[in-house]
PDB file of C-alpha atoms in Angstrom:
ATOM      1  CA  UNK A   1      17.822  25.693  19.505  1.00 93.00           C
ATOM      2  CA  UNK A   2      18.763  28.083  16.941  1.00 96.00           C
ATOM      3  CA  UNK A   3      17.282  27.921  13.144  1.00 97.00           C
ATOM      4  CA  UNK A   4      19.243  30.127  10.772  1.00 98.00           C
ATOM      5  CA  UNK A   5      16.251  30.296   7.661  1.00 98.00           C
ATOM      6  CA  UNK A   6      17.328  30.601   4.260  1.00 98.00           C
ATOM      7  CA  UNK A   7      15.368  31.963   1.262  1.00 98.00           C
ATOM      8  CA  UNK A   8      16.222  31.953  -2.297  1.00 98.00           C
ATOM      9  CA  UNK A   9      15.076  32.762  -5.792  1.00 97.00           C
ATOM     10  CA  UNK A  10      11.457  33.827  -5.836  1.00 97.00           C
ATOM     11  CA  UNK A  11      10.609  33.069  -2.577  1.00 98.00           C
ATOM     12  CA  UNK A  12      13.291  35.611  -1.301  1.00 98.00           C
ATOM     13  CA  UNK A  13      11.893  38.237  -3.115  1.00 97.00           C
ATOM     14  CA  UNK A  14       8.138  37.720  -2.421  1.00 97.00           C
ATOM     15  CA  UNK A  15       8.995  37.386   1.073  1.00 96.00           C
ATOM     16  CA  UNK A  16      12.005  40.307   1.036  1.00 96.00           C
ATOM     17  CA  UNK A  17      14.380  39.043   2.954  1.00 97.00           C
ATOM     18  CA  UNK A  18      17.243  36.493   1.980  1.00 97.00           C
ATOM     19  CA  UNK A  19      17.625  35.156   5.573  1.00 98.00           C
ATOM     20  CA  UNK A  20      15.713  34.929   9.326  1.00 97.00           C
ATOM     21  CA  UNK A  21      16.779  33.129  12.581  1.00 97.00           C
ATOM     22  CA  UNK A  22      14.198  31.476  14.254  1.00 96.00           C
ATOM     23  CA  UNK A  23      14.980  30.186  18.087  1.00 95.00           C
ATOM     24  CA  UNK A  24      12.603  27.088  19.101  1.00 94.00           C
ATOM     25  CA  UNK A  25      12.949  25.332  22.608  1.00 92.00           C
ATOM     26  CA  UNK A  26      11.687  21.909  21.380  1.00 94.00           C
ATOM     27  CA  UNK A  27      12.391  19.696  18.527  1.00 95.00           C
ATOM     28  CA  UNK A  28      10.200  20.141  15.678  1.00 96.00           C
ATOM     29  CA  UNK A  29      10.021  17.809  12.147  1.00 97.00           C
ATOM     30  CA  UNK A  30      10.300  19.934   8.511  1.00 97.00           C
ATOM     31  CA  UNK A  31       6.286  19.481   8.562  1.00 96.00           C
ATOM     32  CA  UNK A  32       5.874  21.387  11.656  1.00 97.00           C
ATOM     33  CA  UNK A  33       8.182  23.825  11.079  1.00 97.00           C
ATOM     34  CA  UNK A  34       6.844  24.566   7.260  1.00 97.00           C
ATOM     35  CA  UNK A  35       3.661  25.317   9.203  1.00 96.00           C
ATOM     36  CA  UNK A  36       5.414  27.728  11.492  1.00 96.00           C
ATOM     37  CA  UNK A  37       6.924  29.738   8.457  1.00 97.00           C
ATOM     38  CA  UNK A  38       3.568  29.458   6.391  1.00 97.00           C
ATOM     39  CA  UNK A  39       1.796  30.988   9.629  1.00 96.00           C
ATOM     40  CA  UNK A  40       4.803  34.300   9.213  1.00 96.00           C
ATOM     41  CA  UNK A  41       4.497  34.397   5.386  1.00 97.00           C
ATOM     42  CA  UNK A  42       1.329  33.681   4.241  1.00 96.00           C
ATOM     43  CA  UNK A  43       2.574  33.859   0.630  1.00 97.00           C
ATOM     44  CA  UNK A  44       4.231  30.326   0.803  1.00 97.00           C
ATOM     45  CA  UNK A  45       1.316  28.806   0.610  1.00 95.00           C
ATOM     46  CA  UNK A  46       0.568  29.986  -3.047  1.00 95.00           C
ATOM     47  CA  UNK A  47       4.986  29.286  -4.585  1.00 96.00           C
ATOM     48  CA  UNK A  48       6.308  26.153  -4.903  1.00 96.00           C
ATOM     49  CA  UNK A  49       9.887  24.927  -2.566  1.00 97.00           C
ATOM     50  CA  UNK A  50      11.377  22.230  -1.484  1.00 97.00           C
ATOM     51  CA  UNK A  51      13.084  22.351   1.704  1.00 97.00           C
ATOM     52  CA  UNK A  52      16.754  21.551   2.041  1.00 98.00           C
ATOM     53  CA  UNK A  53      17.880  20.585   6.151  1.00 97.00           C
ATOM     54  CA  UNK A  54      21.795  20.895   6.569  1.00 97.00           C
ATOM     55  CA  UNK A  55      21.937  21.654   2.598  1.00 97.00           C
ATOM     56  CA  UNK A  56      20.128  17.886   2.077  1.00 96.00           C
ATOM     57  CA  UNK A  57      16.924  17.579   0.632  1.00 95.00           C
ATOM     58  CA  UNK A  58      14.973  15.284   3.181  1.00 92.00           C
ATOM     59  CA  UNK A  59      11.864  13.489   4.286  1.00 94.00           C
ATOM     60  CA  UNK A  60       8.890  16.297   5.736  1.00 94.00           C
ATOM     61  CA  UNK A  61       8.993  13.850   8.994  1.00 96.00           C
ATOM     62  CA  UNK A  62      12.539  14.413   9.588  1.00 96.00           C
ATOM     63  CA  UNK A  63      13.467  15.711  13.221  1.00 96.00           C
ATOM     64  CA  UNK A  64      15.495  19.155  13.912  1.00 96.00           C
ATOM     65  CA  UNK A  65      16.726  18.867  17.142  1.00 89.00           C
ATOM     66  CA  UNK A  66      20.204  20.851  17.217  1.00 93.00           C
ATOM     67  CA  UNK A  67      21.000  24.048  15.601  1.00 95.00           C
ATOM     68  CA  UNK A  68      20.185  23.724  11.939  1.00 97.00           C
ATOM     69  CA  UNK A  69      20.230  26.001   8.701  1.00 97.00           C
ATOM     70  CA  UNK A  70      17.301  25.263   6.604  1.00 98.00           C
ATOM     71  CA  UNK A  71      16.501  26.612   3.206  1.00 98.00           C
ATOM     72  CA  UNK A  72      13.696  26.978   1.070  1.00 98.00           C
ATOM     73  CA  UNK A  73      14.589  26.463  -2.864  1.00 98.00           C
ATOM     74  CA  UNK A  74      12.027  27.349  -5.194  1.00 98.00           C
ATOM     75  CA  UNK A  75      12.354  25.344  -8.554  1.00 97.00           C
ATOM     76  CA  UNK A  76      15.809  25.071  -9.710  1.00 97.00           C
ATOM     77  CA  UNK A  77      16.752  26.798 -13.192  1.00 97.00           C
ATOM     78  CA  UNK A  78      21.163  25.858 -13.398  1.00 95.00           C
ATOM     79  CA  UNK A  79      22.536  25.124 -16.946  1.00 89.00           C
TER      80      UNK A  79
ATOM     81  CA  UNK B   1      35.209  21.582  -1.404  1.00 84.00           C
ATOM     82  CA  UNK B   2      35.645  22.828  -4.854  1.00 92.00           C
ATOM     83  CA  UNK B   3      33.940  25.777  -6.139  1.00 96.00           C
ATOM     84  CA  UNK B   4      31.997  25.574  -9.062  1.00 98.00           C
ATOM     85  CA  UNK B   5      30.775  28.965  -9.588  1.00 98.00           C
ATOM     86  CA  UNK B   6      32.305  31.686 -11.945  1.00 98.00           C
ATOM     87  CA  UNK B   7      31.245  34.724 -11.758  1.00 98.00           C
ATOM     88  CA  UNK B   8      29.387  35.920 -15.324  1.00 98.00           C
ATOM     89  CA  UNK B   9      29.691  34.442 -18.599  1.00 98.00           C
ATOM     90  CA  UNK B  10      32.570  31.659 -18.984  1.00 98.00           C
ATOM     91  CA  UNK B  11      34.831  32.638 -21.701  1.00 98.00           C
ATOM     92  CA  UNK B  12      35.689  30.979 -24.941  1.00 97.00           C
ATOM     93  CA  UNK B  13      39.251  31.798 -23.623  1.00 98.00           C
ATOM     94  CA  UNK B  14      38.661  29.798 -20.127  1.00 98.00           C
ATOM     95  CA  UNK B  15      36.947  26.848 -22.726  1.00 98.00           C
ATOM     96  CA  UNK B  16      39.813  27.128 -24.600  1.00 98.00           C
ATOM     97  CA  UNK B  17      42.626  26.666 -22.235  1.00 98.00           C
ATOM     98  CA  UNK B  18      40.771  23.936 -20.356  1.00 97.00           C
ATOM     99  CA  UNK B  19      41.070  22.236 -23.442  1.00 97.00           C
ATOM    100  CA  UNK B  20      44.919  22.743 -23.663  1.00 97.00           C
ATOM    101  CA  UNK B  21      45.310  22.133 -19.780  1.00 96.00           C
ATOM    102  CA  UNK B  22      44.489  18.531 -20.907  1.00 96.00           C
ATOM    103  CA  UNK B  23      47.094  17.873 -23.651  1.00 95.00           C
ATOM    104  CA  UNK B  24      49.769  16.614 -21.036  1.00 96.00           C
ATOM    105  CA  UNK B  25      47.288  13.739 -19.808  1.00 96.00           C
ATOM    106  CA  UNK B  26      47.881  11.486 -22.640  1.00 96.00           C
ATOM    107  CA  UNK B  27      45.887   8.179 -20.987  1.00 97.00           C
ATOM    108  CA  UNK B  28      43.208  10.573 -22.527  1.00 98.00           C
ATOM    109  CA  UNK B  29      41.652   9.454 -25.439  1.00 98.00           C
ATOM    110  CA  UNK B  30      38.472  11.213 -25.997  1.00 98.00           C
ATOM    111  CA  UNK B  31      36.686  14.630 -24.177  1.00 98.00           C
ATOM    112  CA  UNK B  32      32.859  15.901 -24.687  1.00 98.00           C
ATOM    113  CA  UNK B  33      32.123  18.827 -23.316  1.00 98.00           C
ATOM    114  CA  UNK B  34      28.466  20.825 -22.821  1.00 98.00           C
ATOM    115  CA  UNK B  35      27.983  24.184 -23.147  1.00 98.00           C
ATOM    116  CA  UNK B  36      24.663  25.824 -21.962  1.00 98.00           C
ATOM    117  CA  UNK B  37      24.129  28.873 -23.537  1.00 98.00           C
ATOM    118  CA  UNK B  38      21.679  31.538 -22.388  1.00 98.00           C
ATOM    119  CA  UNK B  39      18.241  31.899 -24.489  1.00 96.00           C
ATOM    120  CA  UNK B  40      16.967  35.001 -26.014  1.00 97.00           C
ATOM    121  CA  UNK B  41      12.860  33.437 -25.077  1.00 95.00           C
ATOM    122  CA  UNK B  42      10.614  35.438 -25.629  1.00 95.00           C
ATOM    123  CA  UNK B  43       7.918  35.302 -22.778  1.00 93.00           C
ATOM    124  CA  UNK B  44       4.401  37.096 -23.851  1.00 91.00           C
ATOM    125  CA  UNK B  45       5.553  39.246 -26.087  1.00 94.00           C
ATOM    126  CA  UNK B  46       8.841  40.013 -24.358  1.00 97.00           C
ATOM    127  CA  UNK B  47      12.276  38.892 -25.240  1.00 97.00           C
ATOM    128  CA  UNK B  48      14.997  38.215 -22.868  1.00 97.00           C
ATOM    129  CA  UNK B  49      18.160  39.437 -22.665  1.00 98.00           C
ATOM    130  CA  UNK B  50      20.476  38.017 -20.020  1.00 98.00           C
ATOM    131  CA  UNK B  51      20.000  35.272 -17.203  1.00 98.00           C
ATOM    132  CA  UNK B  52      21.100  36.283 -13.389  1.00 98.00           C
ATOM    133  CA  UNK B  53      21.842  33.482 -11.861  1.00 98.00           C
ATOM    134  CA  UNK B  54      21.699  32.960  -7.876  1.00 98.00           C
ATOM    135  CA  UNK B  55      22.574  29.715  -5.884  1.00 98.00           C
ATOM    136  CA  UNK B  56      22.619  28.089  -2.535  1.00 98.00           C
ATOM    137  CA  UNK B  57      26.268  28.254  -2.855  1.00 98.00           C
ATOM    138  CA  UNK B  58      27.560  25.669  -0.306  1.00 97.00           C
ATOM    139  CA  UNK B  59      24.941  23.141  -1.411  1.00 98.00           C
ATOM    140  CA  UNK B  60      24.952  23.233  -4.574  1.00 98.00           C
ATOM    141  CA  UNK B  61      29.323  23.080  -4.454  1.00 98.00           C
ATOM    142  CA  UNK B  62      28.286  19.661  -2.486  1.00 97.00           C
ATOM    143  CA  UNK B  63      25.906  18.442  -4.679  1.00 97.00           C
ATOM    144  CA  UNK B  64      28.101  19.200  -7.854  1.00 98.00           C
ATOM    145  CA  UNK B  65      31.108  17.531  -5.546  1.00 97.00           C
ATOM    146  CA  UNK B  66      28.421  14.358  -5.312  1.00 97.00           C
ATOM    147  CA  UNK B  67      27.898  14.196  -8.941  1.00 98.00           C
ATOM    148  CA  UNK B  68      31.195  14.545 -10.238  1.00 98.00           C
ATOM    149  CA  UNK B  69      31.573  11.281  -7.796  1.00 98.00           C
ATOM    150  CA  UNK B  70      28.961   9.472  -8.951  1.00 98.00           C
ATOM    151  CA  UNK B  71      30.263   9.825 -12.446  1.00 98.00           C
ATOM    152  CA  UNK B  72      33.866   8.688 -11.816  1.00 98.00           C
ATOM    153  CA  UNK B  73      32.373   5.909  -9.902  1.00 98.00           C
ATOM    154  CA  UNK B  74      29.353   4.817 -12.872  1.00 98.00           C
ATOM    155  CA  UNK B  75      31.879   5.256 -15.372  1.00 98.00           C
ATOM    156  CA  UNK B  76      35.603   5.142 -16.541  1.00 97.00           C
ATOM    157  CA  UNK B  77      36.526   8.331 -16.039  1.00 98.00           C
ATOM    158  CA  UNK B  78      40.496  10.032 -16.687  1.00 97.00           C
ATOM    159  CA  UNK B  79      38.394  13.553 -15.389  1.00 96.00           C
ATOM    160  CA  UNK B  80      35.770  15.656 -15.539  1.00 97.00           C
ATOM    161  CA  UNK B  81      35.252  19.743 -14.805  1.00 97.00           C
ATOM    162  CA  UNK B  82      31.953  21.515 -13.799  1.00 98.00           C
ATOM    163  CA  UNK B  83      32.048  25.224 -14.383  1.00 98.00           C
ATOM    164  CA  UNK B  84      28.688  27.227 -13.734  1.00 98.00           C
ATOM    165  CA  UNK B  85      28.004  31.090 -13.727  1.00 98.00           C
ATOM    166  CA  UNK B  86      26.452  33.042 -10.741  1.00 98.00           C
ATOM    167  CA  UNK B  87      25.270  36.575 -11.497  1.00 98.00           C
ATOM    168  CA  UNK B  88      24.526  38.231 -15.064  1.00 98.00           C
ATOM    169  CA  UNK B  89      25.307  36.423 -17.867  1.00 98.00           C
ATOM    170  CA  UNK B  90      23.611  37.899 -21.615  1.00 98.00           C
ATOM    171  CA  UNK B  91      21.814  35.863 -24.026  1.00 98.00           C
ATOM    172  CA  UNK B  92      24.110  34.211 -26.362  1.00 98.00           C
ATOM    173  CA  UNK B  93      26.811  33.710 -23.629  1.00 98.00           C
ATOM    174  CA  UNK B  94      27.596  30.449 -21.978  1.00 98.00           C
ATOM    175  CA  UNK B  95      26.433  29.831 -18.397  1.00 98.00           C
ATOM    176  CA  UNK B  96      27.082  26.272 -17.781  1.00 98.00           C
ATOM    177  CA  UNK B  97      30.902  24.286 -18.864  1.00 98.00           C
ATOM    178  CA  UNK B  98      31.125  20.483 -18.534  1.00 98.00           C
ATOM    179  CA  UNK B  99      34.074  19.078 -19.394  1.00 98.00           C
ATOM    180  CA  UNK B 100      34.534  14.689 -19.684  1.00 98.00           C
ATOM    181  CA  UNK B 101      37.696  12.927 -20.679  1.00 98.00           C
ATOM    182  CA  UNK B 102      38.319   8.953 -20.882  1.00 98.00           C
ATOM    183  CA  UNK B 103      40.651   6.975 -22.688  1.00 98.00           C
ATOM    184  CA  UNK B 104      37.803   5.993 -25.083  1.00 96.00           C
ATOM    185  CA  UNK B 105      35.044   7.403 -26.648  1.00 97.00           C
ATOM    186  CA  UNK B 106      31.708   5.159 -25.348  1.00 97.00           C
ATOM    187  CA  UNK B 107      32.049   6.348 -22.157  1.00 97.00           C
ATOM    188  CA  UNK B 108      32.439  10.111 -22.614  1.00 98.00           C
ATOM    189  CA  UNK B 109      28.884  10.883 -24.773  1.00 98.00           C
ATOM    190  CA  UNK B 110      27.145   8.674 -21.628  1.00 98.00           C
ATOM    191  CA  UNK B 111      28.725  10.048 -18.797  1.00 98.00           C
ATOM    192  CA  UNK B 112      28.274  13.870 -20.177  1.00 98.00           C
ATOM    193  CA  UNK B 113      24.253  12.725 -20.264  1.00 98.00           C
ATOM    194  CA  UNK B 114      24.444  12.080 -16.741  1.00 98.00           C
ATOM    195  CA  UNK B 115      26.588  14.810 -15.536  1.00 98.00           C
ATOM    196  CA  UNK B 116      24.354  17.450 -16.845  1.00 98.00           C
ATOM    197  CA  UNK B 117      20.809  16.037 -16.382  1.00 97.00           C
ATOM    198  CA  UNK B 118      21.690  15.256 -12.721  1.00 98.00           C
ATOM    199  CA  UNK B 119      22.944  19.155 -12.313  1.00 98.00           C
ATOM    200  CA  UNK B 120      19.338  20.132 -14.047  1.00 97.00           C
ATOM    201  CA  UNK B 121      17.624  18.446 -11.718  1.00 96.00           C
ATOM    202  CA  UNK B 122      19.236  18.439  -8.271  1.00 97.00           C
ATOM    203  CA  UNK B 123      21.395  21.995  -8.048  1.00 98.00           C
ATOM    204  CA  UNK B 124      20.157  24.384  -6.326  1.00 98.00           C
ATOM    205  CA  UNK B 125      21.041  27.299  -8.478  1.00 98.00           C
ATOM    206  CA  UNK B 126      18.040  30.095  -9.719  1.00 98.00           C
ATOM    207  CA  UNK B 127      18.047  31.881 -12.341  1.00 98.00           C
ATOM    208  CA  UNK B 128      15.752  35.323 -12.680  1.00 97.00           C
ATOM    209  CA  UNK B 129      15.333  35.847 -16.590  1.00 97.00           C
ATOM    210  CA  UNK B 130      15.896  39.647 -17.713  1.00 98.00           C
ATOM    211  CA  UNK B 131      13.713  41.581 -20.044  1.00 98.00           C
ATOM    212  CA  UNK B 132      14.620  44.422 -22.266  1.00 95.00           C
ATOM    213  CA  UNK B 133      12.298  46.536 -19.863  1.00 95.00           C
ATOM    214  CA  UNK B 134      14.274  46.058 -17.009  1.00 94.00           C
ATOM    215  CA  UNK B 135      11.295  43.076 -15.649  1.00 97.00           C
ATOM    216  CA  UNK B 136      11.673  39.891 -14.960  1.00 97.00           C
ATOM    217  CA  UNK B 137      10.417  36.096 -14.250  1.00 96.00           C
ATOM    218  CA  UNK B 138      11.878  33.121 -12.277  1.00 97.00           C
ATOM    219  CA  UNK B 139      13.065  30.212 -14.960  1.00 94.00           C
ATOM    220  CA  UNK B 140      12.267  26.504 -14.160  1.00 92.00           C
ATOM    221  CA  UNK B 141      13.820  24.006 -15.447  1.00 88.00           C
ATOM    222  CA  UNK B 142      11.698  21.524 -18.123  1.00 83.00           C
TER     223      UNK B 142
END
């Protein structure tokens, strides 16, 4: 299963990089998976994101179990 | 999907025409319309001078897409245009058109309310706030 990650905002440029694949072999929830990317980038612990799962904002317990894009979105500023 | 994003500054000229675009739908009785204008803040001690604004692009066209539809469907609607810039735009310029028409004038001030405090709060767009000294911070929405 194939994870395209997406950063944006502040979190791309702390982390320097706009985008990562990530290739799993089991299902994983958004919980598990934050603790996967927190483990590579220490720095997310410290910024503040919510986490967007086929571009919808859902529930940390959710399941990924097909090839997903996910995307970290640090506080919105539009308008 | 329609996109929503323009890139820089909207014009008074693109304002304008919307406006005139809207003359042959005469079932229209009344428009509001928001513009959000970049702020020259100043942010300890420095003052800023233009807003770059970045998005999840395909998301936030959806969620705009989901709005708009939630607004036709709350209220009674003849149309309504979102227009929102991605990249540079300078303090003083506008960064953000919404555009409501109805036959009558209650629904209009309401359904502008709702349009643009539901894009506040649930688009994902960014916005990296430029100083005169070429630094810059992230701006959150209040």
């Amino acid at each position: 299963m194939k994870l395209n990650i997406l950063y944006f905002g502040l979190i791309a440029e702390q982390i320097k990089t706009t985008s990562e694949e990530l290739i799993l072999d089991t299902s994983i929830s958004i919980n598990q998976l934050q603790k996967k990317l927190i483990k590579k980038h220490a720095i997310l612990n410290n910024l503040e994101y919510q986490i967007a799962y086929n571009k919808q904002i859902t529930s940390k317990e959710t399941i990924i179990n097909s090839d997903s894009e996910i995307a970290l979105l640090p506080p919105f500023a539009g308008g | 999907m329609k996109n929503v994003f323009r890139q820089g500054a909207i014009s008074s000229d693109f304002i304008g025409e919307s406006i005139k675009k809207h003359q042959s739908k005469t079932s229209i009785g009344a428009h509001t319309i928001f513009l959000g204008q970049v702020r020259a803040d100043t942010i300890n001690g420095k003052t800023v001078t233009a807003i770059e604004y970045s998005a999840y692009e395909d998301m936030a066209n959806q969620k705009f897409h989901e709005i708009r539809e939630a607004a036709f469907e709350k209220f009674d609607l003849t149309c309504s245009h979102i227009y929102h810039s991605i990249g540079n735009v300078e303090a003083g310029e506008i960064c953000l058109f919404v555009f409501v028409s109805a036959p009558h004038r209650k629904v209009v001030f309401e359904a502008i309310e709702y349009l643009v405090e539901r894009i506040k709060l649930e688009a994902p767009v960014f916005g990296k706030e430029i100083f005169e000294d070429e630094t810059h911070v992230w701006k959150v929405n209040k």
